[in-house]
CSV table of C-alpha atoms and ligand atoms in Angstrom, one decimal:
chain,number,residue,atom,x,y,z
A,138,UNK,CA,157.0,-154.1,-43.3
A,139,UNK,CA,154.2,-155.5,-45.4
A,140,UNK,CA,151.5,-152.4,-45.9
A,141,UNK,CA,148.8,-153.1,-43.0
A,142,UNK,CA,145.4,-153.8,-44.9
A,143,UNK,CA,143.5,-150.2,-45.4
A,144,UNK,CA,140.1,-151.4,-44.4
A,145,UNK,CA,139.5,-154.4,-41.8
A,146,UNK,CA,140.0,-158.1,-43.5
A,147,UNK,CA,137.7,-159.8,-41.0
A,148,UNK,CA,137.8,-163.6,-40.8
A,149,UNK,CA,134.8,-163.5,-43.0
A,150,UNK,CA,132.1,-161.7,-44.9
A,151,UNK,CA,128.9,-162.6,-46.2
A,152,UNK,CA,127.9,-164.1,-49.5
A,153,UNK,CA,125.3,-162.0,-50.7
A,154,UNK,CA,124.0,-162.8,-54.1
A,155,UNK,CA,123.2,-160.1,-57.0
A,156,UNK,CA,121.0,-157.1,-55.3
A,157,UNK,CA,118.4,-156.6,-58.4
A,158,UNK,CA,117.8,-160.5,-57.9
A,159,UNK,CA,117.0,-160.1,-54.1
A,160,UNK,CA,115.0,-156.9,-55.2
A,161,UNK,CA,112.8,-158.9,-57.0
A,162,UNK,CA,111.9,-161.6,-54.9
A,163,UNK,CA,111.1,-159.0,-52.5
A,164,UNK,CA,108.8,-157.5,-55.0
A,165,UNK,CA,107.2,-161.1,-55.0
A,166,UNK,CA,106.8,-161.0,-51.2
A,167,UNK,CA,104.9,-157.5,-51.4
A,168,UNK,CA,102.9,-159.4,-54.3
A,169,UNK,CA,101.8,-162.5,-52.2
A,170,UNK,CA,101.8,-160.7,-48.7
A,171,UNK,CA,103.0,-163.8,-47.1
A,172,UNK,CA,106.2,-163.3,-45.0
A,173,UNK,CA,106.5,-166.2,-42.5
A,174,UNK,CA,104.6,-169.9,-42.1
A,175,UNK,CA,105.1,-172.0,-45.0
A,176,UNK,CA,104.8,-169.2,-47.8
A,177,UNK,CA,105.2,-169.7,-51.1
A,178,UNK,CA,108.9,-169.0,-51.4
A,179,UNK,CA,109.3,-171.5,-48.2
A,180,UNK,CA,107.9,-173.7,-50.3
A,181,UNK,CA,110.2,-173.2,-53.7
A,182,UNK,CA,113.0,-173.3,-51.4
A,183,UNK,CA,112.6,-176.6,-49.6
A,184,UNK,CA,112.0,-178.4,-53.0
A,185,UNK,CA,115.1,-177.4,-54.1
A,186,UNK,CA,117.2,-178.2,-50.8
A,187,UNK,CA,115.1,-181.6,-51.5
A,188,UNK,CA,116.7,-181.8,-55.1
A,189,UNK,CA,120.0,-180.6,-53.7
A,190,UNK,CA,119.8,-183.2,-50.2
A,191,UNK,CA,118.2,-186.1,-52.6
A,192,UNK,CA,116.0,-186.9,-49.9
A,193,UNK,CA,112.5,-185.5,-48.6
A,194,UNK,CA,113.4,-185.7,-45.1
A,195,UNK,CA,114.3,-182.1,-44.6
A,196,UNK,CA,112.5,-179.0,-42.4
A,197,UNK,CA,113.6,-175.1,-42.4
A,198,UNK,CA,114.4,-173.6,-39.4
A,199,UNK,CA,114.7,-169.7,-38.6
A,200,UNK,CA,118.3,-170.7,-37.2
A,201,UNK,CA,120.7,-173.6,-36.7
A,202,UNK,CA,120.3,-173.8,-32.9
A,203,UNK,CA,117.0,-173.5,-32.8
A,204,UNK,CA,116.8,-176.6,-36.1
A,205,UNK,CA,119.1,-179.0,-33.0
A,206,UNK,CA,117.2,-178.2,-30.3
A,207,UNK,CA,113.8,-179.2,-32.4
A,208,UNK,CA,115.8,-182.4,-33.4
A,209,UNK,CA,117.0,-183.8,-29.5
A,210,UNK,CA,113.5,-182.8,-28.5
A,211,UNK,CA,111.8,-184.7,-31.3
A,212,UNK,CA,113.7,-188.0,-31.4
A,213,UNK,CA,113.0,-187.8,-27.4
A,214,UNK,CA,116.7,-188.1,-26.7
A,215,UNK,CA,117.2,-187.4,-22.9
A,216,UNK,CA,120.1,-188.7,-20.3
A,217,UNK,CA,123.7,-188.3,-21.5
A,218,UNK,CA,124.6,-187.6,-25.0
A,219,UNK,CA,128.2,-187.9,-25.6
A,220,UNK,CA,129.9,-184.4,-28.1
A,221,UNK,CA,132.7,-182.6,-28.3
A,222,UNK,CA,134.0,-179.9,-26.3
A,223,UNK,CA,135.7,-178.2,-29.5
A,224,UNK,CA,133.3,-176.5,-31.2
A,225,UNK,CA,130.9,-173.7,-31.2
A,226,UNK,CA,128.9,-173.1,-27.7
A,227,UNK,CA,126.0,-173.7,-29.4
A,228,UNK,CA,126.0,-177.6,-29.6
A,229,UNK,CA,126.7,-177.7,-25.7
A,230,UNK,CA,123.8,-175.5,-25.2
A,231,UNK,CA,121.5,-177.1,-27.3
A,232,UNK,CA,121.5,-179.9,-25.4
A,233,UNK,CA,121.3,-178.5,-22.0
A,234,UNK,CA,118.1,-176.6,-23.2
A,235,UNK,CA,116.6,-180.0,-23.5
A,236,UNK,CA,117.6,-181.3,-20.0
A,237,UNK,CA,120.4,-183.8,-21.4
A,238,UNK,CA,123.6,-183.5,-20.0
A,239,UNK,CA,126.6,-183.4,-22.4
A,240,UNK,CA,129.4,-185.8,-21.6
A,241,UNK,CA,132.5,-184.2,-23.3
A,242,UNK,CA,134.9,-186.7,-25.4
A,243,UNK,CA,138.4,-186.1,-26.5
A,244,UNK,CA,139.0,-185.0,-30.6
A,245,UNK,CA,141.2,-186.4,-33.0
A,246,UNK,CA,144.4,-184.3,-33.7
A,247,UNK,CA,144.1,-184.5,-37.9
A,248,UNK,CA,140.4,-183.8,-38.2
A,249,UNK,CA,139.6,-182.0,-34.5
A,250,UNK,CA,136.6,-184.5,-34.9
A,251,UNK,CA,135.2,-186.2,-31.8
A,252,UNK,CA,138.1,-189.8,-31.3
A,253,UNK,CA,135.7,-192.2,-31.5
A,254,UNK,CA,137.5,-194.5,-29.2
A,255,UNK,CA,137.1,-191.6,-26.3
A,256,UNK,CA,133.5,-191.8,-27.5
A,257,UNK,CA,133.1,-195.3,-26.8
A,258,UNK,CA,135.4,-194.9,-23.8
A,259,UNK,CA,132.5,-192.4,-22.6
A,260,UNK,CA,129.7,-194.4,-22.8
A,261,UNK,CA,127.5,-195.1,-19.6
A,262,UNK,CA,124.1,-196.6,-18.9
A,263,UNK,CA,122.4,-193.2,-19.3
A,264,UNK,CA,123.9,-192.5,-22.5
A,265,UNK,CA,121.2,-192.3,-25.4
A,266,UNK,CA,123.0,-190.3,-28.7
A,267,UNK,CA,126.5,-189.2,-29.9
A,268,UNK,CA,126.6,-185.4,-31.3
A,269,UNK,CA,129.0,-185.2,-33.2
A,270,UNK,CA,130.3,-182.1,-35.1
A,271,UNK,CA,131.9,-182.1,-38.6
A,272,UNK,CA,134.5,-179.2,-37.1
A,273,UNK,CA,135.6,-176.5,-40.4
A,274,UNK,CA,133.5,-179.1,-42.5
A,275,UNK,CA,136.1,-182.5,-41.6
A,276,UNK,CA,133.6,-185.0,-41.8
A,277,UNK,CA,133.7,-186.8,-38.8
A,278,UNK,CA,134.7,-190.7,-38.6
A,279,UNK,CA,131.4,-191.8,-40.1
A,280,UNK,CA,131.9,-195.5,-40.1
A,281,UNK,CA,133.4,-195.8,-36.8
A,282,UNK,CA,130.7,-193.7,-35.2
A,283,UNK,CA,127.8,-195.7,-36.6
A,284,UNK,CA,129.4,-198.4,-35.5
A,285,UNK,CA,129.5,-197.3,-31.8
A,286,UNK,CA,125.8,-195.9,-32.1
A,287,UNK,CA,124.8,-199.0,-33.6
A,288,UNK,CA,126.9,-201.3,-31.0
A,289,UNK,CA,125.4,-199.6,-28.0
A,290,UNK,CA,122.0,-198.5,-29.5
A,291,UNK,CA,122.4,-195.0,-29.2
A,292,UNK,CA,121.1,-192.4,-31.6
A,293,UNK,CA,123.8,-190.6,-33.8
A,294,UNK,CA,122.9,-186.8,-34.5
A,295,UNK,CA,125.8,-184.7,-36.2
A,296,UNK,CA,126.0,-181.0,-35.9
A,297,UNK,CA,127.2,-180.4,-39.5
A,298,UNK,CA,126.7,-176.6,-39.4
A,299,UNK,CA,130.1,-175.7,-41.1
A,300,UNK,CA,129.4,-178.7,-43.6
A,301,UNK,CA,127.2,-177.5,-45.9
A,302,UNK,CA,127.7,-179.0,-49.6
A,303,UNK,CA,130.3,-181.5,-48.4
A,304,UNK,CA,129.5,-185.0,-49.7
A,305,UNK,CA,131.1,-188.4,-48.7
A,306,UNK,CA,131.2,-190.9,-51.5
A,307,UNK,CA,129.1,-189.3,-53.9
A,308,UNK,CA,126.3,-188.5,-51.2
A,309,UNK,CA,125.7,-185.8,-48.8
A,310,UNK,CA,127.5,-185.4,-45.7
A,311,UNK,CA,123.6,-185.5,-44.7
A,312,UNK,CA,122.7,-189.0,-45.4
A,313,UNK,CA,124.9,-190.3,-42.6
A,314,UNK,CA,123.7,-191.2,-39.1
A,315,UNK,CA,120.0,-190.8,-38.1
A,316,UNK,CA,120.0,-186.3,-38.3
A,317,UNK,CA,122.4,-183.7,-39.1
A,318,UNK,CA,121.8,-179.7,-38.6
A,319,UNK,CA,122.7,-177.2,-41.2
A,320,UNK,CA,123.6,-173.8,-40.2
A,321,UNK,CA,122.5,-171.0,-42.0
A,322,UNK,CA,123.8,-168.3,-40.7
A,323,UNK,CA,125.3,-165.4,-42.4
A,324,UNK,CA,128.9,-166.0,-41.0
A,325,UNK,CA,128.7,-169.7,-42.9
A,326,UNK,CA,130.1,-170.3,-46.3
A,327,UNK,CA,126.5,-170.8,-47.3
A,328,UNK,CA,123.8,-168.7,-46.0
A,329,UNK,CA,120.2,-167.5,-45.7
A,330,UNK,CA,120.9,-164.7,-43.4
A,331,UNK,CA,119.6,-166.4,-40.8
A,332,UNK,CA,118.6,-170.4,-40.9
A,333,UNK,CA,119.0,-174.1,-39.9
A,334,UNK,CA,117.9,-177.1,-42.0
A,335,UNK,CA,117.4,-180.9,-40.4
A,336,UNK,CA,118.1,-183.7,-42.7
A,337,UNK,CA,116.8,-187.0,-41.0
A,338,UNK,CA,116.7,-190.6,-41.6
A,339,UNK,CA,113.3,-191.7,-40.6
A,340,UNK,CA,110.6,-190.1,-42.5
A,341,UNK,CA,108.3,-190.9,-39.6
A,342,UNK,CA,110.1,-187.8,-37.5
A,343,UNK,CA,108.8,-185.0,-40.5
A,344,UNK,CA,105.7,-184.4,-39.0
A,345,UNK,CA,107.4,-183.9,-35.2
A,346,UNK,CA,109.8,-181.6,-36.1
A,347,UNK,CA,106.8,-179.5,-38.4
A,348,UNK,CA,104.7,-179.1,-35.5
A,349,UNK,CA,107.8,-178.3,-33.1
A,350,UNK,CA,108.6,-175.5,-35.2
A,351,UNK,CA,105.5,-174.0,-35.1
A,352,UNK,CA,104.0,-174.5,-31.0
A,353,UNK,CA,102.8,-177.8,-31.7
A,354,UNK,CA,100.4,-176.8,-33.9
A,355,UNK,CA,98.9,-179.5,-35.5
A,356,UNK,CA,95.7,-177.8,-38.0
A,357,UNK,CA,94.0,-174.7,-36.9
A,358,UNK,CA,93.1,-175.4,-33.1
A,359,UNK,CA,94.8,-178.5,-32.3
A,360,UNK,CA,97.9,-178.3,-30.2
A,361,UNK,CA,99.4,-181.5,-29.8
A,362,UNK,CA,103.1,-181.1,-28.4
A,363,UNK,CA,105.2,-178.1,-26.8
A,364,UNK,CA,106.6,-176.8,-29.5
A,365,UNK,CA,108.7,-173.4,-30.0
A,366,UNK,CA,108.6,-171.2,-32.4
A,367,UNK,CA,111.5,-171.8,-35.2
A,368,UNK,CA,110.2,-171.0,-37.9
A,369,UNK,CA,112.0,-169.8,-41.5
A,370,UNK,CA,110.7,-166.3,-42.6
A,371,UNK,CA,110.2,-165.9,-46.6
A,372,UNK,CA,112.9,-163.2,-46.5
A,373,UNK,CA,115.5,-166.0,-45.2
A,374,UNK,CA,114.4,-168.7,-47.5
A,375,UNK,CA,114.7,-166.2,-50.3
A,376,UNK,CA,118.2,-165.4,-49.8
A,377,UNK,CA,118.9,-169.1,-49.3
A,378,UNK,CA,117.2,-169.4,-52.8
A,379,UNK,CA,119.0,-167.3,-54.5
A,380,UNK,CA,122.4,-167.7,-53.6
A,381,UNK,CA,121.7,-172.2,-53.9
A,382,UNK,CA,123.0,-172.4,-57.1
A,383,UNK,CA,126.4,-170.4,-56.7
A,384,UNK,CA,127.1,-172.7,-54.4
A,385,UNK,CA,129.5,-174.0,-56.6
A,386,UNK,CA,131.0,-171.1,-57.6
A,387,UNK,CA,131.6,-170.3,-53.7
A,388,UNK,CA,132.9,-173.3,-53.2
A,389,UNK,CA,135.6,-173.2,-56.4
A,390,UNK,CA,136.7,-169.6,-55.3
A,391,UNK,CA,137.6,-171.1,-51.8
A,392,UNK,CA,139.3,-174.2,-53.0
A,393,UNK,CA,142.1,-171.7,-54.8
A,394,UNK,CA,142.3,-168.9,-51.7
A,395,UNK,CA,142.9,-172.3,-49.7
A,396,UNK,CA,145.9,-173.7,-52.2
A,397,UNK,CA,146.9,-170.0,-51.8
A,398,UNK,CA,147.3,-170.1,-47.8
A,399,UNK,CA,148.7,-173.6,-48.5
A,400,UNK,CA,151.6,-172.2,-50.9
A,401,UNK,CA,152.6,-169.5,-49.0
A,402,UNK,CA,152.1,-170.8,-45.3
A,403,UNK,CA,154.1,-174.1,-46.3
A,404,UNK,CA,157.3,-173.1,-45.4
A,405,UNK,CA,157.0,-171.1,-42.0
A,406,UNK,CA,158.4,-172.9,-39.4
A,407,UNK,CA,155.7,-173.4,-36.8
A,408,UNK,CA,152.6,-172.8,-39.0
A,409,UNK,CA,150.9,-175.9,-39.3
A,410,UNK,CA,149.0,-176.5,-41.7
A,411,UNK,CA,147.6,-180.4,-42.3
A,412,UNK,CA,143.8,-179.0,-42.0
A,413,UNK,CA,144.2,-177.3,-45.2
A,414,UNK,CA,146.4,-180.1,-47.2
A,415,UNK,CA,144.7,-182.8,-45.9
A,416,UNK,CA,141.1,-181.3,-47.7
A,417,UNK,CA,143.0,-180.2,-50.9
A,418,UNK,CA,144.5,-183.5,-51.4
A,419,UNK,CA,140.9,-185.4,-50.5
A,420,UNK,CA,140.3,-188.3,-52.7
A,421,UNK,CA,137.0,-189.4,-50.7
A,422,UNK,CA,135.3,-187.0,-50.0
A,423,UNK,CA,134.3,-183.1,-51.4
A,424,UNK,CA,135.2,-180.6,-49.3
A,425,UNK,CA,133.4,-177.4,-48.4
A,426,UNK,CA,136.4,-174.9,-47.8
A,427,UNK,CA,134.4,-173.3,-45.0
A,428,UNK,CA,137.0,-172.3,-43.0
A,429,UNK,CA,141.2,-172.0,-42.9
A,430,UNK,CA,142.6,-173.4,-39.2
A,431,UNK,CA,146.4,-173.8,-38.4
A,432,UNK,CA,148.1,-173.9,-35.7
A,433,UNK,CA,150.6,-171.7,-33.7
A,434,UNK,CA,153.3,-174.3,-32.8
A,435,UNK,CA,156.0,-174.0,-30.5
A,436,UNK,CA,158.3,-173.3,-33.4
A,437,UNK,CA,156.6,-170.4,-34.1
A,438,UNK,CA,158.2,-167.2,-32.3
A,439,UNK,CA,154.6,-166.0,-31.7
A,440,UNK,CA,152.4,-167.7,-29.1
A,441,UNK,CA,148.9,-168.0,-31.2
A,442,UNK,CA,147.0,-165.1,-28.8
A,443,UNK,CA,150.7,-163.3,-30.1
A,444,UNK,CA,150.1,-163.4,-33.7
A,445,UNK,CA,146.5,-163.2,-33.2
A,446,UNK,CA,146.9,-159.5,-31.5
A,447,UNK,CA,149.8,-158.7,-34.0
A,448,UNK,CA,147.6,-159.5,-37.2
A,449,UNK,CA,145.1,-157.2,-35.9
A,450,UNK,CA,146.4,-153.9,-34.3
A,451,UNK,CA,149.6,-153.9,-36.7
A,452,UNK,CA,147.9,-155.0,-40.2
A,453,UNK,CA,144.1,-154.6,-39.6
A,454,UNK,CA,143.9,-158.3,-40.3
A,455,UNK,CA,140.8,-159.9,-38.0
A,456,UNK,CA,141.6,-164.2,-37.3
A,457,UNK,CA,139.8,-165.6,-35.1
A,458,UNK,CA,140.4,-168.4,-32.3
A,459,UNK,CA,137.7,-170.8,-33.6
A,460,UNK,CA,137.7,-172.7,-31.0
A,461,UNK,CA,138.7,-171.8,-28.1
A,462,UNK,CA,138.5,-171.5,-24.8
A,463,UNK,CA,136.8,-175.2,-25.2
A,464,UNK,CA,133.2,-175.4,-24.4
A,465,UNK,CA,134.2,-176.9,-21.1
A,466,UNK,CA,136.1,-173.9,-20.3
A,467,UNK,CA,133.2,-171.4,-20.5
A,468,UNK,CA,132.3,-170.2,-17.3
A,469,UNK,CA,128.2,-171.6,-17.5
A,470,UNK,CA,130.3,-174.9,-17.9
A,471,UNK,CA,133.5,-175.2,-16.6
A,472,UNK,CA,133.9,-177.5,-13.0
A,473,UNK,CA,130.2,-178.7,-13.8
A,474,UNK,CA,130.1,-181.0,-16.9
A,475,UNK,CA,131.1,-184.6,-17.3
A,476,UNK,CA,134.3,-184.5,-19.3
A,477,UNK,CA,137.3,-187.3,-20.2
A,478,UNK,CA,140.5,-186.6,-21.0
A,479,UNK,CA,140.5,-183.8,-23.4
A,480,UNK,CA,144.5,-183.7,-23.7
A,481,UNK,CA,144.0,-183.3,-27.6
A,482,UNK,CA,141.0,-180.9,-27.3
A,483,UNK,CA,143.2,-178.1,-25.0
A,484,UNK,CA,145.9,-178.9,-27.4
A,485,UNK,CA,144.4,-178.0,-30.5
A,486,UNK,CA,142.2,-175.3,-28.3
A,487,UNK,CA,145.5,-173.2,-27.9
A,488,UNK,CA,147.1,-173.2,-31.0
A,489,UNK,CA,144.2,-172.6,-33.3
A,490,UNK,CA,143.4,-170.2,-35.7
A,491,UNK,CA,141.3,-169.5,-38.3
A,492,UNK,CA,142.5,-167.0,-41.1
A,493,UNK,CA,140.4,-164.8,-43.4
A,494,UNK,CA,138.6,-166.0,-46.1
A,495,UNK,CA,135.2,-165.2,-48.0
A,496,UNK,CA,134.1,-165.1,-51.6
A,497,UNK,CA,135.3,-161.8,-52.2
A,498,UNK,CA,139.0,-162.0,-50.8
A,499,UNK,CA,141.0,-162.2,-53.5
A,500,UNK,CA,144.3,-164.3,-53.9
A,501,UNK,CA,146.8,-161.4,-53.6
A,502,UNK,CA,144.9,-160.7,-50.1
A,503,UNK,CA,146.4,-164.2,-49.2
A,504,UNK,CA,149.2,-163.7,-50.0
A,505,UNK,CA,149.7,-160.4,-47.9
A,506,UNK,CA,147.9,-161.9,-44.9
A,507,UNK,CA,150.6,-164.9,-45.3
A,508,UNK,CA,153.7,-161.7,-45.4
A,509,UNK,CA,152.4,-160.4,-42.2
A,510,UNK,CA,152.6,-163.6,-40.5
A,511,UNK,CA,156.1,-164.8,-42.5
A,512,UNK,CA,157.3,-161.0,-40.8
A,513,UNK,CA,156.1,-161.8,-37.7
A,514,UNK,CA,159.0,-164.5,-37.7
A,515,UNK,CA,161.3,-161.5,-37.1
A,516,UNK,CA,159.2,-159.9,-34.8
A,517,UNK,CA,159.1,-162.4,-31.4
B,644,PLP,C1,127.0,-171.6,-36.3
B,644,PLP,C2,127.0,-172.9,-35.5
B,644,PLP,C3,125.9,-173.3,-34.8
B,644,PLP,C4,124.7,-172.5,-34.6
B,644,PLP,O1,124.0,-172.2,-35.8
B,644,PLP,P1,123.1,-170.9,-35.9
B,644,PLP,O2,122.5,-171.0,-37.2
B,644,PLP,O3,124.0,-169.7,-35.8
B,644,PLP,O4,122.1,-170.9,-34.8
B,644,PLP,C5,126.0,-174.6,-34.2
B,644,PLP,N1,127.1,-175.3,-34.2
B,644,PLP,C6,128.2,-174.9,-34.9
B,644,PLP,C7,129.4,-175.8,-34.9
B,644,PLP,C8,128.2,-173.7,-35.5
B,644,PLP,O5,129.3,-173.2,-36.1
């Protein structure tokens, strides 16, 4: 049996960028004794997201959730907004905290992206917005979706929280449809410990989603929406800072643990693996690596909760089941949403899951991890 991993491989760890470098900035905090509203390194950091976006249209937030929630609020979206049951809870919830009710759509089995023909299929008289979600950083179908939105007038919004740094044709997976949400968070392939961005469309929402951020403050003692309080402290923005430019880097040391999992996974009967080819083999678009799904088939002597128990008490290996149950399924949802067919949605739902990876996982790790599950062949 392959030697079970000494310490815990967890699905991921976080980036964290070199500690003197950190120490430093924090130096500069103490220096300007300005920690939260706007300060200085706030300010250092959204010039260069606006470098690294190309576009001005662009507000910090102290989290992702928090950054969606500011964006259905200030583009007044209400009603029905059609999404996807398959992704993280969050999206759901973001739009239940704003008194829309989420209509849930079926995905597309290559991309787990929302089908935009069960989108349109979905589409009633109270529907005002698609959400879409670029699932493991698959950007969604971006033409047919902004032809729906603009056939039926509704507003297109894409959580893109596991797509940061993807671009589509040259541009950012941020300069399509009318606002996409960037997650932050430490768990992402890019991160600022904590921390959402909104990239929009129409520079006319900027000011909106400032004042939302901060109570509706609009000057001193002028309060001119109800706003929440979102906003990105100087300790996040730093680490978002600092670790900007190694995107790259990040980015490059995924790309070969992916062709890893790809190399060794290839030939196990049941492992399927088309979310990781399909990205490696992209001619149109530049992929992100956030994230390593296959799925359990039948093929596979394991069910996926099988291997998924196996990996971790025999070999010390921590997947995940990203996603799953399906938003739907949760019990704050489940018998009380709007839903269509989600045939594909469950499908996918039960056979997924997401495999180790991070900047400091090395290629050898891979190739243990894919041992464990080439011996779990013997082992159903
Ligand atoms: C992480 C995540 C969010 C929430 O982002 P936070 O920054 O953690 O609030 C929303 N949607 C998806 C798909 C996510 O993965």
């Amino acid at each position: 049996m392959t030697r079970p991993f000494d310490k815990p491989i967890y699905v991921t760890r976080p980036y964290l960028p070199d500690l003197k470098a950190y120490q430093d900035g924090i130096a500069e905090i103490w220096e300007n004794q300005w920690l939260t509203n706007n300060g200085p390194i706030h300010q250092r950091y959204t010039r260069n997201l606006e470098a690294f976006f190309g576009t001005g249209n662009l507000c910090l937030y102290t989290n992702g959730t928090l950054a969606l929630q500011v964006a259905l609020q200030g583009m007044g979206i209400k009603g029905e907004v059609i999404t996807t049951p398959f992704t993280f809870v969050a999206t759901a919830h973001c739009l239940r905290w704003n008194g829309i009710t989420p209509v849930f759509a079926d995905i597309d089995p290559e991309t787990y992206t929302l089908d935009p023909a069960a989108v349109e299929a979905a589409i009633t008289p109270r529907t005002t917005a698609i959400l879409a979600v670029h699932v493991f950083g698959n950007p969604c179908r971006l033409d047919a979706l902004q032809r729906i939105a603009d056939k039926h007038r509704l507003a297109l919004i894409y959580d893109a929280a596991h797509a940061f740094g993807v671009e589509v044709g040259g541009k950012s997976i941020g300069a399509f449809g009318d606002c996409s949400m960037f997650s932050l968070h430490a768990t992402k392939l890019y991160h600022a410990i904590e921390g959402g961005i909104l990239v929009f469309r129409d520079p006319g929402l900027k000011l909106t989603f400032r004042h939302l951020m901060n109570f509706g403050f609009q000057g001193e003692t002028d309060v001119v929406m109800v706003g929440t309080n979102a906003k990105m402290t100087e300790m996040q923005a730093l680490m978002g800072d600092l670790i900007l430019p190694d995107l790259p880097t990040i980015i490059a040391k995924r790309k070969i643990l992916t062709a890893a999992y790809v190399e060794c996974l290839n030939d196990i009967p049941g492992i399927g693996i088309h979310a990781l080819t399909t990205p490696l083999r992209q001619q149109e678009y530049t992929p992100n690596f956030a994230y390593v799904p296959v799925e359990i088939r039948a093929e596979y002597p394991l069910t996926r909760d099988g291997l998924y128990a196996k990996l971790k008490t025999d070999y010390n290996v921590y997947a995940r089941r990203y996603f799953y149950p399906l938003v739907t399924d949760f019990e704050c949802y489940r018998g009380k949403v709007l839903a269509g067919d989600l045939t594909v949605a469950k499908r996918v739902a039960d056979r997924i899951l997401t495999l180790p990876i991070y900047h400091g996982l090395d290629v050898d790790d891979v190739r243990r991890i894919c041992e464990m599950i080439k011996e779990c062949v013997q082992c159903g």
